[in-house]
Short mmCIF file of C-alpha atoms in Angstrom, two decimals:
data_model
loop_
_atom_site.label_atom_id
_atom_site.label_comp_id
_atom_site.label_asym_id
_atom_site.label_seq_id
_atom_site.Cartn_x
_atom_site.Cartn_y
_atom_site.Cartn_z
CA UNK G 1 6.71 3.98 10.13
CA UNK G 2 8.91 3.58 13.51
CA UNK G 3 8.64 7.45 13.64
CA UNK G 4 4.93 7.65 13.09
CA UNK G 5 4.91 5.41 16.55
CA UNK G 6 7.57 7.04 18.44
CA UNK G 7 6.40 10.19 17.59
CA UNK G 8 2.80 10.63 16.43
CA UNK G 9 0.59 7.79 18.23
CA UNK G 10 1.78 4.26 18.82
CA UNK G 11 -1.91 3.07 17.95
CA UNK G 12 -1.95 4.64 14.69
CA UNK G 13 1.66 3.44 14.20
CA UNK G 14 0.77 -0.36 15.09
CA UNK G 15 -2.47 -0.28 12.55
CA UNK G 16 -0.87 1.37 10.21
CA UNK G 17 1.89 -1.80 9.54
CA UNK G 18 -0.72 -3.96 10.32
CA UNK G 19 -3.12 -2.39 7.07
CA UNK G 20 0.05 -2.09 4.73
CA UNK G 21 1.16 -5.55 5.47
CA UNK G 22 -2.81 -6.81 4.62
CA UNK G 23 -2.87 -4.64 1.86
CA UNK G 24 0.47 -5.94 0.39
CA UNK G 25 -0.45 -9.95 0.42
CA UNK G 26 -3.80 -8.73 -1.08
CA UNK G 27 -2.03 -6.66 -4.02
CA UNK G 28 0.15 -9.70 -4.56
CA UNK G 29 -3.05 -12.33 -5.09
CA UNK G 30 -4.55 -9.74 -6.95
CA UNK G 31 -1.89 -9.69 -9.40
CA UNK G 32 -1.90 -13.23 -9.21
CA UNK G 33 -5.30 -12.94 -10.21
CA UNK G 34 -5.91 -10.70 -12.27
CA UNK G 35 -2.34 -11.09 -14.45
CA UNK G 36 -2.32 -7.76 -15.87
CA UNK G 37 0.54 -7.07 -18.77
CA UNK G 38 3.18 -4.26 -17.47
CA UNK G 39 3.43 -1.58 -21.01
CA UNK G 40 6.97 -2.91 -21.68
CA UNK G 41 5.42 -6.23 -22.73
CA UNK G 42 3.87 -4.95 -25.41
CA UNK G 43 6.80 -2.09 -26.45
CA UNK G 44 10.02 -2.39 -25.44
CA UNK G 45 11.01 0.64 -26.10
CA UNK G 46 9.54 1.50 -22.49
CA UNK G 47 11.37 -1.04 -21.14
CA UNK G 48 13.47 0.57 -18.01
CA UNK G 49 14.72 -2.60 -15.42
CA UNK G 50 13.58 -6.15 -15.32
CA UNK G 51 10.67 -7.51 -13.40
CA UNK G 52 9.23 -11.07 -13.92
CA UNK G 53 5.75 -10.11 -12.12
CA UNK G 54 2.67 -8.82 -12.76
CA UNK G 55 1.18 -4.79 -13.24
CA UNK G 56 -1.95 -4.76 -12.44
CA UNK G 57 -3.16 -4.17 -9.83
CA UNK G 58 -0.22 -1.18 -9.01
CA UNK G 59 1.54 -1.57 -5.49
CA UNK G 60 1.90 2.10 -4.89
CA UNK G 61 -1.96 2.71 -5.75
CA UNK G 62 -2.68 -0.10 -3.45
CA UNK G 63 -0.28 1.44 -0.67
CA UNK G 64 -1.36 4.82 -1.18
CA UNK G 65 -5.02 4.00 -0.71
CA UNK G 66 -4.75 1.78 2.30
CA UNK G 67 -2.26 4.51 3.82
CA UNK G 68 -4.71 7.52 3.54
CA UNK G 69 -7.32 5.10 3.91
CA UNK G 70 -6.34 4.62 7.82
CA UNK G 71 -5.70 8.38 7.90
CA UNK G 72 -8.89 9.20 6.52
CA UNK G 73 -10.58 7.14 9.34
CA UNK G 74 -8.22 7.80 12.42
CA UNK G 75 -9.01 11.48 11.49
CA UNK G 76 -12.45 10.94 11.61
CA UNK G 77 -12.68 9.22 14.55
CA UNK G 78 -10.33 12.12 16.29
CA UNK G 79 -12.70 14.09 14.89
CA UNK G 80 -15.83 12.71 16.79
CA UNK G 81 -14.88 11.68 19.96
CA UNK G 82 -14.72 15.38 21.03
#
Protein backbone atom coordinates (compact mmCIF):
# COMPACT_ATOMS: atom_id res chain seq x y z
CA UNK A 1 0.00 0.00 0.00
CA UNK A 2 2.72 2.82 1.04
CA UNK A 3 4.11 2.17 -2.53
CA UNK A 4 0.84 2.42 -4.34
CA UNK A 5 0.92 6.20 -2.69
CA UNK A 6 4.43 7.06 -3.10
CA UNK A 7 4.46 5.84 -6.35
CA UNK A 8 1.20 5.44 -8.26
CA UNK A 9 -1.35 8.25 -6.91
CA UNK A 10 -1.60 9.30 -3.29
CA UNK A 11 -5.53 9.54 -3.84
CA UNK A 12 -5.87 6.11 -4.94
CA UNK A 13 -3.39 5.10 -2.19
CA UNK A 14 -5.46 6.95 0.68
CA UNK A 15 -8.97 5.24 -0.61
CA UNK A 16 -7.59 2.31 -1.14
CA UNK A 17 -6.70 1.74 3.00
CA UNK A 18 -9.62 3.52 3.65
CA UNK A 19 -12.00 0.62 1.48
CA UNK A 20 -9.82 -2.37 2.86
CA UNK A 21 -10.07 -1.18 6.37
CA UNK A 22 -14.27 -0.84 5.76
CA UNK A 23 -14.23 -3.92 4.07
CA UNK A 24 -12.31 -5.78 6.87
CA UNK A 25 -14.74 -4.69 10.01
CA UNK A 26 -17.57 -5.64 7.55
CA UNK A 27 -16.06 -9.27 6.79
CA UNK A 28 -15.58 -9.61 10.52
CA UNK A 29 -19.58 -8.85 11.46
CA UNK A 30 -20.36 -10.84 8.65
CA UNK A 31 -18.76 -13.77 10.04
CA UNK A 32 -20.17 -12.83 13.16
CA UNK A 33 -23.27 -13.09 11.45
CA UNK A 34 -23.48 -15.40 9.38
CA UNK A 35 -21.20 -18.17 11.55
CA UNK A 36 -20.23 -20.25 8.75
CA UNK A 37 -18.32 -23.78 9.70
CA UNK A 38 -14.51 -23.73 8.28
CA UNK A 39 -14.23 -27.72 6.36
CA UNK A 40 -11.91 -28.86 9.21
CA UNK A 41 -14.93 -28.81 11.54
CA UNK A 42 -16.53 -31.28 9.95
CA UNK A 43 -13.12 -33.53 8.84
CA UNK A 44 -10.17 -33.22 10.47
CA UNK A 45 -8.26 -34.72 8.30
CA UNK A 46 -8.12 -31.14 6.53
CA UNK A 47 -7.19 -29.72 9.48
CA UNK A 48 -3.80 -27.55 8.72
CA UNK A 49 -3.27 -24.68 11.85
CA UNK A 50 -5.67 -23.58 14.47
CA UNK A 51 -8.19 -20.82 14.18
CA UNK A 52 -11.04 -20.23 16.73
CA UNK A 53 -13.13 -17.95 14.14
CA UNK A 54 -15.44 -18.16 11.65
CA UNK A 55 -15.22 -19.15 7.45
CA UNK A 56 -17.67 -17.70 5.94
CA UNK A 57 -17.71 -15.07 4.62
CA UNK A 58 -13.70 -15.59 3.23
CA UNK A 59 -11.32 -12.54 4.04
CA UNK A 60 -9.32 -12.83 0.89
CA UNK A 61 -12.66 -12.93 -1.32
CA UNK A 62 -13.76 -9.98 0.63
CA UNK A 63 -10.24 -8.19 0.09
CA UNK A 64 -9.93 -9.16 -3.35
CA UNK A 65 -13.29 -7.73 -4.32
CA UNK A 66 -13.09 -4.45 -2.51
CA UNK A 67 -9.37 -4.14 -3.95
CA UNK A 68 -10.33 -4.51 -7.70
CA UNK A 69 -13.48 -3.06 -6.77
CA UNK A 70 -11.68 0.55 -6.27
CA UNK A 71 -9.57 -0.32 -9.32
CA UNK A 72 -12.38 -1.10 -11.36
CA UNK A 73 -13.86 2.39 -10.56
CA UNK A 74 -10.66 4.66 -10.37
CA UNK A 75 -10.09 3.17 -13.90
CA UNK A 76 -13.26 4.15 -15.00
CA UNK A 77 -13.30 7.37 -13.84
CA UNK A 78 -9.57 7.89 -15.52
CA UNK A 79 -11.21 6.66 -18.21
CA UNK A 80 -13.93 9.46 -18.58
CA UNK A 81 -12.60 12.48 -17.53
CA UNK A 82 -10.64 12.67 -20.84
Amino acid sequence: LPLIYWSVHKQFGRSLVFVIAIGDMLNSLGKLAARGPRPFWFDESLLLGETEDYGVPSGHTTSTTVTFGLLALWFRRRATEG
